Amino acid sequence: MVESAPPSPLDALAAITCVQAGLVTRGQARECGLSTRQIDGRVARREWVAMHPGVYRVSAAPLTRMTIAVAALLHAPPGSVFSHVTAARLLRLGVRLPSGDVWITIPHESTRRSGPGVRYVRSRRIEGFTQSAAGHPATSVARTIVDLAGALGADRLRAVLYDCLRSEKVSTEQLRIAASAVSRRRGAGVLSQVLIALDDRLDSGLEAQAVEAFRAVGLALEPQHVVLDGGREEFRIDFVDLATMVGVEVDGAAYHSSADQQERDRRRDRRLAALGWHMVHFTTEDVRRRPAAMARSVAQIVARRTASP
């Protein structure tokens, strides 16, 4: 049996840059078979562009946010992982924080200091709290939420938790274990308090934000109410005021954006109207950007239906 020839240095390099956003380290290039002279020659000819000492971008590769992040990680000490805002973005946790920096958690014994565009966070508890995110090492979903809990605050943290729990990206047990591992951090305490108050009847973080808005205007709506249509069909409504038969739907884009989904919503609303319900729909933008106006609108409808004979 003829053995296949090992990949050429160029093929080996191409395989590395393909999974590293167009990047390669000096050490990796040497392992592929390039000499120091060959590496320096590529840098001198601008075929490779230095991103950090010993970290190069192939000039043909675009300079993207991901390239900048991976370059910072390749320059970080061994055992480092993406964390905080960067990990949240890669893990698609729906976290919105005004930070354009690359966040990396590094082993506690490292003396590496943060610099422009890169934030290093030292930690003794990295092992056991990592996972792959977009093909790169990152803090786990649970650990990322704990790390960001203090910066998010209770309301935004609650919304993130509902979404992550519903999509099964994380469990409450994983969150508690991660919080216990870094219990001295401010975020661990905030997370513990929010976990205690979670309402398992709510279906998403968007609904949790809507609840806060309704409470602010004195509305105590029942979440996830099921209406039976003569035993033939059942309809689940996001929020209801039973006394006035007002139903409120929060239409997140993931489940209400397609033409088919919108047509199903209209058919359902017509059937509910025939049963005596007054249905009101709000969008993600209404909940996130205009929560007070949304809540006042519902309160006015409830008040009018209450006053009607």
PDB file of C-alpha atoms in Angstrom:
ATOM      1  CA  MET A   1       0.000   0.000   0.000  1.00  0.00           C
ATOM      2  CA  VAL A   2       1.428   3.363  -1.041  1.00  0.00           C
ATOM      3  CA  GLU A   3       1.505   5.920   1.745  1.00  0.00           C
ATOM      4  CA  SER A   4       0.249   9.379   0.889  1.00  0.00           C
ATOM      5  CA  ALA A   5       2.847  12.103   0.841  1.00  0.00           C
ATOM      6  CA  PRO A   6       2.762  14.619   3.698  1.00  0.00           C
ATOM      7  CA  PRO A   7       1.247  17.987   2.810  1.00  0.00           C
ATOM      8  CA  SER A   8       3.591  20.580   1.405  1.00  0.00           C
ATOM      9  CA  PRO A   9       4.467  23.590   3.598  1.00  0.00           C
ATOM     10  CA  LEU A  10       2.135  25.773   1.520  1.00  0.00           C
ATOM     11  CA  ASP A  11      -0.752  23.310   1.840  1.00  0.00           C
ATOM     12  CA  ALA A  12      -0.188  23.036   5.583  1.00  0.00           C
ATOM     13  CA  LEU A  13      -0.135  26.828   5.913  1.00  0.00           C
ATOM     14  CA  ALA A  14      -3.319  27.166   3.856  1.00  0.00           C
ATOM     15  CA  ALA A  15      -5.096  24.709   6.146  1.00  0.00           C
ATOM     16  CA  ILE A  16      -4.099  26.755   9.205  1.00  0.00           C
ATOM     17  CA  THR A  17      -5.028  30.167   7.812  1.00  0.00           C
ATOM     18  CA  CYS A  18      -8.357  28.771   6.621  1.00  0.00           C
ATOM     19  CA  VAL A  19      -9.487  28.073  10.191  1.00  0.00           C
ATOM     20  CA  GLN A  20      -7.734  31.064  11.791  1.00  0.00           C
ATOM     21  CA  ALA A  21      -9.327  33.921   9.840  1.00  0.00           C
ATOM     22  CA  GLY A  22      -6.310  34.256   7.540  1.00  0.00           C
ATOM     23  CA  LEU A  23      -3.772  34.217  10.380  1.00  0.00           C
ATOM     24  CA  VAL A  24      -0.676  32.201  11.230  1.00  0.00           C
ATOM     25  CA  THR A  25       1.884  32.416  14.016  1.00  0.00           C
ATOM     26  CA  ARG A  26       5.636  32.211  13.560  1.00  0.00           C
ATOM     27  CA  GLY A  27       5.667  28.972  15.536  1.00  0.00           C
ATOM     28  CA  GLN A  28       2.995  27.437  13.315  1.00  0.00           C
ATOM     29  CA  ALA A  29       4.866  28.484  10.184  1.00  0.00           C
ATOM     30  CA  ARG A  30       8.051  26.843  11.475  1.00  0.00           C
ATOM     31  CA  GLU A  31       6.112  23.648  12.239  1.00  0.00           C
ATOM     32  CA  CYS A  32       4.851  23.656   8.648  1.00  0.00           C
ATOM     33  CA  GLY A  33       8.447  23.631   7.408  1.00  0.00           C
ATOM     34  CA  LEU A  34       9.213  27.291   6.703  1.00  0.00           C
ATOM     35  CA  SER A  35      12.576  28.646   7.753  1.00  0.00           C
ATOM     36  CA  THR A  36      13.105  31.877   9.652  1.00  0.00           C
ATOM     37  CA  ARG A  37      14.453  33.403   6.449  1.00  0.00           C
ATOM     38  CA  GLN A  38      11.353  32.390   4.491  1.00  0.00           C
ATOM     39  CA  ILE A  39       9.065  33.838   7.152  1.00  0.00           C
ATOM     40  CA  ASP A  40      10.977  37.116   7.325  1.00  0.00           C
ATOM     41  CA  GLY A  41      10.971  37.305   3.534  1.00  0.00           C
ATOM     42  CA  ARG A  42       7.187  37.063   3.394  1.00  0.00           C
ATOM     43  CA  VAL A  43       6.897  39.824   5.983  1.00  0.00           C
ATOM     44  CA  ALA A  44       9.399  42.024   4.130  1.00  0.00           C
ATOM     45  CA  ARG A  45       7.477  41.583   0.858  1.00  0.00           C
ATOM     46  CA  ARG A  46       4.217  42.404   2.673  1.00  0.00           C
ATOM     47  CA  GLU A  47       2.817  38.988   1.803  1.00  0.00           C
ATOM     48  CA  TRP A  48       2.268  38.648   5.525  1.00  0.00           C
ATOM     49  CA  VAL A  49       1.268  41.584   7.734  1.00  0.00           C
ATOM     50  CA  ALA A  50       2.252  41.577  11.413  1.00  0.00           C
ATOM     51  CA  MET A  51      -0.801  41.890  13.678  1.00  0.00           C
ATOM     52  CA  HIS A  52       1.130  41.262  16.895  1.00  0.00           C
ATOM     53  CA  PRO A  53       4.697  40.083  17.524  1.00  0.00           C
ATOM     54  CA  GLY A  54       4.855  36.639  15.940  1.00  0.00           C
ATOM     55  CA  VAL A  55       1.265  36.762  14.604  1.00  0.00           C
ATOM     56  CA  TYR A  56       0.728  37.445  10.903  1.00  0.00           C
ATOM     57  CA  ARG A  57      -2.205  37.992   8.570  1.00  0.00           C
ATOM     58  CA  VAL A  58      -1.939  36.762   5.006  1.00  0.00           C
ATOM     59  CA  SER A  59      -2.238  39.999   3.018  1.00  0.00           C
ATOM     60  CA  ALA A  60      -4.893  38.508   0.735  1.00  0.00           C
ATOM     61  CA  ALA A  61      -7.159  37.844   3.735  1.00  0.00           C
ATOM     62  CA  PRO A  62      -9.587  40.667   4.625  1.00  0.00           C
ATOM     63  CA  LEU A  63      -9.082  42.559   7.871  1.00  0.00           C
ATOM     64  CA  THR A  64     -12.306  41.869   9.769  1.00  0.00           C
ATOM     65  CA  ARG A  65     -13.460  42.076  13.369  1.00  0.00           C
ATOM     66  CA  MET A  66     -12.964  38.310  13.578  1.00  0.00           C
ATOM     67  CA  THR A  67      -9.409  38.594  12.248  1.00  0.00           C
ATOM     68  CA  ILE A  68      -8.560  41.192  14.892  1.00  0.00           C
ATOM     69  CA  ALA A  69     -10.065  39.023  17.640  1.00  0.00           C
ATOM     70  CA  VAL A  70      -8.313  35.808  16.588  1.00  0.00           C
ATOM     71  CA  ALA A  71      -4.999  37.655  16.233  1.00  0.00           C
ATOM     72  CA  ALA A  72      -5.315  38.867  19.822  1.00  0.00           C
ATOM     73  CA  LEU A  73      -6.094  35.337  21.009  1.00  0.00           C
ATOM     74  CA  LEU A  74      -3.107  33.870  19.143  1.00  0.00           C
ATOM     75  CA  HIS A  75      -0.902  36.481  20.820  1.00  0.00           C
ATOM     76  CA  ALA A  76      -2.327  35.718  24.273  1.00  0.00           C
ATOM     77  CA  PRO A  77      -0.646  33.307  26.724  1.00  0.00           C
ATOM     78  CA  PRO A  78      -1.296  29.562  26.310  1.00  0.00           C
ATOM     79  CA  GLY A  79      -4.587  28.490  27.874  1.00  0.00           C
ATOM     80  CA  SER A  80      -6.340  31.770  27.076  1.00  0.00           C
ATOM     81  CA  VAL A  81      -9.918  31.901  25.773  1.00  0.00           C
ATOM     82  CA  PHE A  82     -12.331  34.462  24.391  1.00  0.00           C
ATOM     83  CA  SER A  83     -14.595  35.758  27.150  1.00  0.00           C
ATOM     84  CA  HIS A  84     -17.061  38.439  28.235  1.00  0.00           C
ATOM     85  CA  VAL A  85     -18.477  40.490  25.324  1.00  0.00           C
ATOM     86  CA  THR A  86     -16.393  38.695  22.692  1.00  0.00           C
ATOM     87  CA  ALA A  87     -17.514  35.255  23.863  1.00  0.00           C
ATOM     88  CA  ALA A  88     -21.127  36.433  24.085  1.00  0.00           C
ATOM     89  CA  ARG A  89     -21.017  37.586  20.473  1.00  0.00           C
ATOM     90  CA  LEU A  90     -19.465  34.327  19.233  1.00  0.00           C
ATOM     91  CA  LEU A  91     -21.935  32.264  21.277  1.00  0.00           C
ATOM     92  CA  ARG A  92     -24.851  34.368  19.960  1.00  0.00           C
ATOM     93  CA  LEU A  93     -26.221  35.201  23.389  1.00  0.00           C
ATOM     94  CA  GLY A  94     -27.966  38.391  22.280  1.00  0.00           C
ATOM     95  CA  VAL A  95     -25.936  40.567  24.660  1.00  0.00           C
ATOM     96  CA  ARG A  96     -25.749  44.243  23.751  1.00  0.00           C
ATOM     97  CA  LEU A  97     -22.916  46.098  25.468  1.00  0.00           C
ATOM     98  CA  PRO A  98     -21.010  49.101  24.082  1.00  0.00           C
ATOM     99  CA  SER A  99     -17.571  47.517  23.911  1.00  0.00           C
ATOM    100  CA  GLY A 100     -15.573  47.172  20.713  1.00  0.00           C
ATOM    101  CA  ASP A 101     -12.617  45.644  22.537  1.00  0.00           C
ATOM    102  CA  VAL A 102     -11.556  42.020  22.250  1.00  0.00           C
ATOM    103  CA  TRP A 103     -12.039  40.338  25.633  1.00  0.00           C
ATOM    104  CA  ILE A 104      -9.779  37.433  26.573  1.00  0.00           C
ATOM    105  CA  THR A 105      -9.522  35.560  29.866  1.00  0.00           C
ATOM    106  CA  ILE A 106      -5.945  34.484  30.587  1.00  0.00           C
ATOM    107  CA  PRO A 107      -4.416  32.210  33.256  1.00  0.00           C
ATOM    108  CA  HIS A 108      -4.026  33.971  36.587  1.00  0.00           C
ATOM    109  CA  GLU A 109      -0.242  33.540  36.656  1.00  0.00           C
ATOM    110  CA  SER A 110       0.173  35.493  33.422  1.00  0.00           C
ATOM    111  CA  THR A 111       1.543  39.023  33.648  1.00  0.00           C
ATOM    112  CA  ARG A 112       0.118  40.126  30.298  1.00  0.00           C
ATOM    113  CA  ARG A 113      -1.433  43.599  30.470  1.00  0.00           C
ATOM    114  CA  SER A 114      -4.375  44.946  28.523  1.00  0.00           C
ATOM    115  CA  GLY A 115      -3.604  47.223  25.600  1.00  0.00           C
ATOM    116  CA  PRO A 116      -5.473  49.271  22.994  1.00  0.00           C
ATOM    117  CA  GLY A 117      -8.425  47.249  21.769  1.00  0.00           C
ATOM    118  CA  VAL A 118      -7.641  44.175  23.887  1.00  0.00           C
ATOM    119  CA  ARG A 119      -8.860  43.509  27.434  1.00  0.00           C
ATOM    120  CA  TYR A 120      -7.182  40.711  29.374  1.00  0.00           C
ATOM    121  CA  VAL A 121      -8.902  39.303  32.463  1.00  0.00           C
ATOM    122  CA  ARG A 122      -6.902  37.019  34.743  1.00  0.00           C
ATOM    123  CA  SER A 123      -8.650  33.989  36.241  1.00  0.00           C
ATOM    124  CA  ARG A 124      -7.777  30.925  38.304  1.00  0.00           C
ATOM    125  CA  ARG A 125     -10.919  29.120  37.123  1.00  0.00           C
ATOM    126  CA  ILE A 126     -10.742  28.598  33.366  1.00  0.00           C
ATOM    127  CA  GLU A 127     -10.545  24.829  33.076  1.00  0.00           C
ATOM    128  CA  GLY A 128     -13.984  23.236  33.074  1.00  0.00           C
ATOM    129  CA  PHE A 129     -15.722  26.431  31.967  1.00  0.00           C
ATOM    130  CA  THR A 130     -14.829  26.583  28.272  1.00  0.00           C
ATOM    131  CA  GLN A 131     -16.320  25.482  24.979  1.00  0.00           C
ATOM    132  CA  SER A 132     -15.819  26.032  21.275  1.00  0.00           C
ATOM    133  CA  ALA A 133     -17.445  29.126  19.784  1.00  0.00           C
ATOM    134  CA  ALA A 134     -17.266  29.581  16.014  1.00  0.00           C
ATOM    135  CA  GLY A 135     -14.323  27.179  16.067  1.00  0.00           C
ATOM    136  CA  HIS A 136     -12.355  29.061  18.729  1.00  0.00           C
ATOM    137  CA  PRO A 137     -11.890  28.480  22.482  1.00  0.00           C
ATOM    138  CA  ALA A 138     -14.215  30.590  24.608  1.00  0.00           C
ATOM    139  CA  THR A 139     -15.722  30.641  28.054  1.00  0.00           C
ATOM    140  CA  SER A 140     -18.832  28.480  28.307  1.00  0.00           C
ATOM    141  CA  VAL A 141     -22.297  29.987  28.005  1.00  0.00           C
ATOM    142  CA  ALA A 142     -22.776  29.743  31.770  1.00  0.00           C
ATOM    143  CA  ARG A 143     -19.415  31.319  32.593  1.00  0.00           C
ATOM    144  CA  THR A 144     -19.902  34.068  30.008  1.00  0.00           C
ATOM    145  CA  ILE A 145     -23.255  35.003  31.535  1.00  0.00           C
ATOM    146  CA  VAL A 146     -21.711  35.085  35.021  1.00  0.00           C
ATOM    147  CA  ASP A 147     -18.840  37.270  33.802  1.00  0.00           C
ATOM    148  CA  LEU A 148     -21.242  39.759  32.207  1.00  0.00           C
ATOM    149  CA  ALA A 149     -23.973  39.712  34.846  1.00  0.00           C
ATOM    150  CA  GLY A 150     -22.643  42.710  36.745  1.00  0.00           C
ATOM    151  CA  ALA A 151     -22.329  44.841  33.607  1.00  0.00           C
ATOM    152  CA  LEU A 152     -25.735  43.841  32.240  1.00  0.00           C
ATOM    153  CA  GLY A 153     -27.761  44.665  35.324  1.00  0.00           C
ATOM    154  CA  ALA A 154     -30.773  42.696  36.526  1.00  0.00           C
ATOM    155  CA  ASP A 155     -33.261  43.590  33.767  1.00  0.00           C
ATOM    156  CA  ARG A 156     -31.038  42.864  30.771  1.00  0.00           C
ATOM    157  CA  LEU A 157     -29.583  39.816  32.510  1.00  0.00           C
ATOM    158  CA  ARG A 158     -33.086  38.452  33.044  1.00  0.00           C
ATOM    159  CA  ALA A 159     -33.856  38.794  29.327  1.00  0.00           C
ATOM    160  CA  VAL A 160     -30.638  36.996  28.330  1.00  0.00           C
ATOM    161  CA  LEU A 161     -31.336  34.199  30.808  1.00  0.00           C
ATOM    162  CA  TYR A 162     -34.848  33.540  29.522  1.00  0.00           C
ATOM    163  CA  ASP A 163     -33.592  33.331  25.937  1.00  0.00           C
ATOM    164  CA  CYS A 164     -30.655  31.051  26.768  1.00  0.00           C
ATOM    165  CA  LEU A 165     -32.715  28.757  28.986  1.00  0.00           C
ATOM    166  CA  ARG A 166     -35.526  28.480  26.442  1.00  0.00           C
ATOM    167  CA  SER A 167     -33.101  27.659  23.616  1.00  0.00           C
ATOM    168  CA  GLU A 168     -31.356  25.162  25.927  1.00  0.00           C
ATOM    169  CA  LYS A 169     -27.988  26.838  25.506  1.00  0.00           C
ATOM    170  CA  VAL A 170     -27.562  26.584  29.260  1.00  0.00           C
ATOM    171  CA  SER A 171     -29.286  25.123  32.316  1.00  0.00           C
ATOM    172  CA  THR A 172     -29.917  26.701  35.709  1.00  0.00           C
ATOM    173  CA  GLU A 173     -27.624  24.080  37.254  1.00  0.00           C
ATOM    174  CA  GLN A 174     -24.756  25.058  34.929  1.00  0.00           C
ATOM    175  CA  LEU A 175     -25.321  28.706  35.818  1.00  0.00           C
ATOM    176  CA  ARG A 176     -25.240  27.985  39.545  1.00  0.00           C
ATOM    177  CA  ILE A 177     -22.024  25.948  39.218  1.00  0.00           C
ATOM    178  CA  ALA A 178     -20.338  28.702  37.213  1.00  0.00           C
ATOM    179  CA  ALA A 179     -21.474  31.368  39.682  1.00  0.00           C
ATOM    180  CA  SER A 180     -20.165  29.306  42.601  1.00  0.00           C
ATOM    181  CA  ALA A 181     -16.765  28.914  40.914  1.00  0.00           C
ATOM    182  CA  VAL A 182     -16.263  32.689  40.781  1.00  0.00           C
ATOM    183  CA  SER A 183     -18.461  33.635  43.728  1.00  0.00           C
ATOM    184  CA  ARG A 184     -16.422  36.724  44.621  1.00  0.00           C
ATOM    185  CA  ARG A 185     -17.279  38.447  41.374  1.00  0.00           C
ATOM    186  CA  ARG A 186     -20.095  40.984  41.486  1.00  0.00           C
ATOM    187  CA  GLY A 187     -21.867  39.266  38.608  1.00  0.00           C
ATOM    188  CA  ALA A 188     -22.190  36.010  40.551  1.00  0.00           C
ATOM    189  CA  GLY A 189     -24.321  37.678  43.213  1.00  0.00           C
ATOM    190  CA  VAL A 190     -26.500  39.482  40.674  1.00  0.00           C
ATOM    191  CA  LEU A 191     -27.038  36.230  38.779  1.00  0.00           C
ATOM    192  CA  SER A 192     -28.023  34.327  41.916  1.00  0.00           C
ATOM    193  CA  GLN A 193     -30.670  36.926  42.773  1.00  0.00           C
ATOM    194  CA  VAL A 194     -32.118  36.955  39.251  1.00  0.00           C
ATOM    195  CA  LEU A 195     -32.248  33.147  39.069  1.00  0.00           C
ATOM    196  CA  ILE A 196     -34.378  33.026  42.215  1.00  0.00           C
ATOM    197  CA  ALA A 197     -36.937  35.395  40.686  1.00  0.00           C
ATOM    198  CA  LEU A 198     -37.251  33.770  37.248  1.00  0.00           C
ATOM    199  CA  ASP A 199     -40.817  33.003  36.153  1.00  0.00           C
ATOM    200  CA  ASP A 200     -40.822  29.675  34.315  1.00  0.00           C
ATOM    201  CA  ARG A 201     -44.125  30.576  32.641  1.00  0.00           C
ATOM    202  CA  LEU A 202     -42.421  33.143  30.418  1.00  0.00           C
ATOM    203  CA  ASP A 203     -41.225  32.045  27.011  1.00  0.00           C
ATOM    204  CA  SER A 204     -38.435  34.502  26.176  1.00  0.00           C
ATOM    205  CA  GLY A 205     -36.343  37.423  27.313  1.00  0.00           C
ATOM    206  CA  LEU A 206     -38.546  39.691  25.241  1.00  0.00           C
ATOM    207  CA  GLU A 207     -41.565  38.619  27.278  1.00  0.00           C
ATOM    208  CA  ALA A 208     -39.646  39.251  30.496  1.00  0.00           C
ATOM    209  CA  GLN A 209     -38.979  42.821  29.369  1.00  0.00           C
ATOM    210  CA  ALA A 210     -42.650  43.238  28.495  1.00  0.00           C
ATOM    211  CA  VAL A 211     -43.671  42.077  31.990  1.00  0.00           C
ATOM    212  CA  GLU A 212     -41.552  44.818  33.555  1.00  0.00           C
ATOM    213  CA  ALA A 213     -43.210  47.432  31.342  1.00  0.00           C
ATOM    214  CA  PHE A 214     -46.711  46.192  32.185  1.00  0.00           C
ATOM    215  CA  ARG A 215     -45.975  46.177  35.909  1.00  0.00           C
ATOM    216  CA  ALA A 216     -44.755  49.771  35.694  1.00  0.00           C
ATOM    217  CA  VAL A 217     -48.265  50.913  34.671  1.00  0.00           C
ATOM    218  CA  GLY A 218     -50.073  48.678  37.144  1.00  0.00           C
ATOM    219  CA  LEU A 219     -50.994  45.832  34.795  1.00  0.00           C
ATOM    220  CA  ALA A 220     -50.832  42.287  36.161  1.00  0.00           C
ATOM    221  CA  LEU A 221     -51.322  40.238  33.014  1.00  0.00           C
ATOM    222  CA  GLU A 222     -51.340  36.449  33.060  1.00  0.00           C
ATOM    223  CA  PRO A 223     -48.571  34.993  30.865  1.00  0.00           C
ATOM    224  CA  GLN A 224     -48.918  32.061  28.462  1.00  0.00           C
ATOM    225  CA  HIS A 225     -52.687  31.692  28.791  1.00  0.00           C
ATOM    226  CA  VAL A 226     -54.332  28.858  26.848  1.00  0.00           C
ATOM    227  CA  VAL A 227     -57.729  29.442  25.208  1.00  0.00           C
ATOM    228  CA  LEU A 228     -59.742  26.374  24.182  1.00  0.00           C
ATOM    229  CA  ASP A 229     -61.860  26.591  21.048  1.00  0.00           C
ATOM    230  CA  GLY A 230     -64.687  24.250  21.949  1.00  0.00           C
ATOM    231  CA  GLY A 231     -62.232  21.462  22.557  1.00  0.00           C
ATOM    232  CA  ARG A 232     -61.212  21.409  18.885  1.00  0.00           C
ATOM    233  CA  GLU A 233     -58.126  23.608  19.098  1.00  0.00           C
ATOM    234  CA  GLU A 234     -56.166  25.541  21.664  1.00  0.00           C
ATOM    235  CA  PHE A 235     -54.512  28.929  21.332  1.00  0.00           C
ATOM    236  CA  ARG A 236     -51.678  30.101  23.548  1.00  0.00           C
ATOM    237  CA  ILE A 237     -51.581  33.865  24.134  1.00  0.00           C
ATOM    238  CA  ASP A 238     -48.452  35.585  25.460  1.00  0.00           C
ATOM    239  CA  PHE A 239     -50.329  37.790  27.979  1.00  0.00           C
ATOM    240  CA  VAL A 240     -53.985  38.209  28.864  1.00  0.00           C
ATOM    241  CA  ASP A 241     -56.264  40.263  31.066  1.00  0.00           C
ATOM    242  CA  LEU A 242     -58.951  37.665  31.771  1.00  0.00           C
ATOM    243  CA  ALA A 243     -61.528  40.110  33.114  1.00  0.00           C
ATOM    244  CA  THR A 244     -61.658  42.108  29.880  1.00  0.00           C
ATOM    245  CA  MET A 245     -60.519  39.343  27.488  1.00  0.00           C
ATOM    246  CA  VAL A 246     -57.652  41.435  26.168  1.00  0.00           C
ATOM    247  CA  GLY A 247     -54.820  39.384  24.690  1.00  0.00           C
ATOM    248  CA  VAL A 248     -51.319  40.698  24.024  1.00  0.00           C
ATOM    249  CA  GLU A 249     -48.843  39.068  21.645  1.00  0.00           C
ATOM    250  CA  VAL A 250     -45.148  39.972  21.549  1.00  0.00           C
ATOM    251  CA  ASP A 251     -44.092  39.056  18.021  1.00  0.00           C
ATOM    252  CA  GLY A 252     -40.395  38.240  17.993  1.00  0.00           C
ATOM    253  CA  ALA A 253     -38.838  38.068  14.527  1.00  0.00           C
ATOM    254  CA  ALA A 254     -37.788  34.436  14.939  1.00  0.00           C
ATOM    255  CA  TYR A 255     -41.381  33.182  15.052  1.00  0.00           C
ATOM    256  CA  HIS A 256     -43.509  35.837  13.380  1.00  0.00           C
ATOM    257  CA  SER A 257     -41.555  37.262  10.430  1.00  0.00           C
ATOM    258  CA  SER A 258     -42.401  34.945   7.517  1.00  0.00           C
ATOM    259  CA  ALA A 259     -45.507  35.357   5.379  1.00  0.00           C
ATOM    260  CA  ASP A 260     -46.794  31.926   6.434  1.00  0.00           C
ATOM    261  CA  GLN A 261     -46.342  32.721  10.121  1.00  0.00           C
ATOM    262  CA  GLN A 262     -48.101  36.061   9.758  1.00  0.00           C
ATOM    263  CA  GLU A 263     -51.011  34.424   7.931  1.00  0.00           C
ATOM    264  CA  ARG A 264     -51.346  31.856  10.737  1.00  0.00           C
ATOM    265  CA  ASP A 265     -51.356  34.715  13.254  1.00  0.00           C
ATOM    266  CA  ARG A 266     -54.169  36.457  11.351  1.00  0.00           C
ATOM    267  CA  ARG A 267     -56.266  33.286  11.172  1.00  0.00           C
ATOM    268  CA  ARG A 268     -55.776  32.722  14.866  1.00  0.00           C
ATOM    269  CA  ASP A 269     -56.727  36.321  15.703  1.00  0.00           C
ATOM    270  CA  ARG A 270     -59.933  36.014  13.673  1.00  0.00           C
ATOM    271  CA  ARG A 271     -60.905  32.881  15.581  1.00  0.00           C
ATOM    272  CA  LEU A 272     -60.077  34.486  18.934  1.00  0.00           C
ATOM    273  CA  ALA A 273     -62.129  37.556  17.986  1.00  0.00           C
ATOM    274  CA  ALA A 274     -65.085  35.266  17.298  1.00  0.00           C
ATOM    275  CA  LEU A 275     -64.640  33.924  20.826  1.00  0.00           C
ATOM    276  CA  GLY A 276     -64.775  37.467  22.252  1.00  0.00           C
ATOM    277  CA  TRP A 277     -61.072  38.274  22.570  1.00  0.00           C
ATOM    278  CA  HIS A 278     -59.495  41.622  21.681  1.00  0.00           C
ATOM    279  CA  MET A 279     -55.975  40.886  20.416  1.00  0.00           C
ATOM    280  CA  VAL A 280     -53.112  43.398  20.350  1.00  0.00           C
ATOM    281  CA  HIS A 281     -49.719  42.773  18.746  1.00  0.00           C
ATOM    282  CA  PHE A 282     -46.372  44.423  19.481  1.00  0.00           C
ATOM    283  CA  THR A 283     -42.974  43.970  17.863  1.00  0.00           C
ATOM    284  CA  THR A 284     -39.513  43.452  19.285  1.00  0.00           C
ATOM    285  CA  GLU A 285     -38.813  47.135  18.664  1.00  0.00           C
ATOM    286  CA  ASP A 286     -41.917  48.145  20.643  1.00  0.00           C
ATOM    287  CA  VAL A 287     -40.781  46.146  23.665  1.00  0.00           C
ATOM    288  CA  ARG A 288     -37.136  47.182  23.579  1.00  0.00           C
ATOM    289  CA  ARG A 289     -37.357  50.779  22.403  1.00  0.00           C
ATOM    290  CA  ARG A 290     -40.861  51.900  23.393  1.00  0.00           C
ATOM    291  CA  PRO A 291     -41.849  49.796  26.418  1.00  0.00           C
ATOM    292  CA  ALA A 292     -43.669  52.583  28.258  1.00  0.00           C
ATOM    293  CA  ALA A 293     -45.775  53.494  25.211  1.00  0.00           C
ATOM    294  CA  MET A 294     -46.586  49.825  24.637  1.00  0.00           C
ATOM    295  CA  ALA A 295     -47.717  49.328  28.228  1.00  0.00           C
ATOM    296  CA  ARG A 296     -49.817  52.519  28.251  1.00  0.00           C
ATOM    297  CA  SER A 297     -51.545  51.397  25.058  1.00  0.00           C
ATOM    298  CA  VAL A 298     -52.539  48.078  26.630  1.00  0.00           C
ATOM    299  CA  ALA A 299     -53.660  49.811  29.830  1.00  0.00           C
ATOM    300  CA  GLN A 300     -55.928  52.128  27.818  1.00  0.00           C
ATOM    301  CA  ILE A 301     -57.510  49.200  25.964  1.00  0.00           C
ATOM    302  CA  VAL A 302     -58.115  47.349  29.235  1.00  0.00           C
ATOM    303  CA  ALA A 303     -59.640  50.491  30.759  1.00  0.00           C
ATOM    304  CA  ARG A 304     -62.003  50.989  27.799  1.00  0.00           C
ATOM    305  CA  ARG A 305     -63.117  47.348  27.862  1.00  0.00           C
ATOM    306  CA  THR A 306     -63.648  47.573  31.610  1.00  0.00           C
ATOM    307  CA  ALA A 307     -65.858  50.654  31.184  1.00  0.00           C
ATOM    308  CA  SER A 308     -67.893  49.128  28.343  1.00  0.00           C
ATOM    309  CA  PRO A 309     -71.293  47.744  29.391  1.00  0.00           C
TER     310      PRO A 309
END
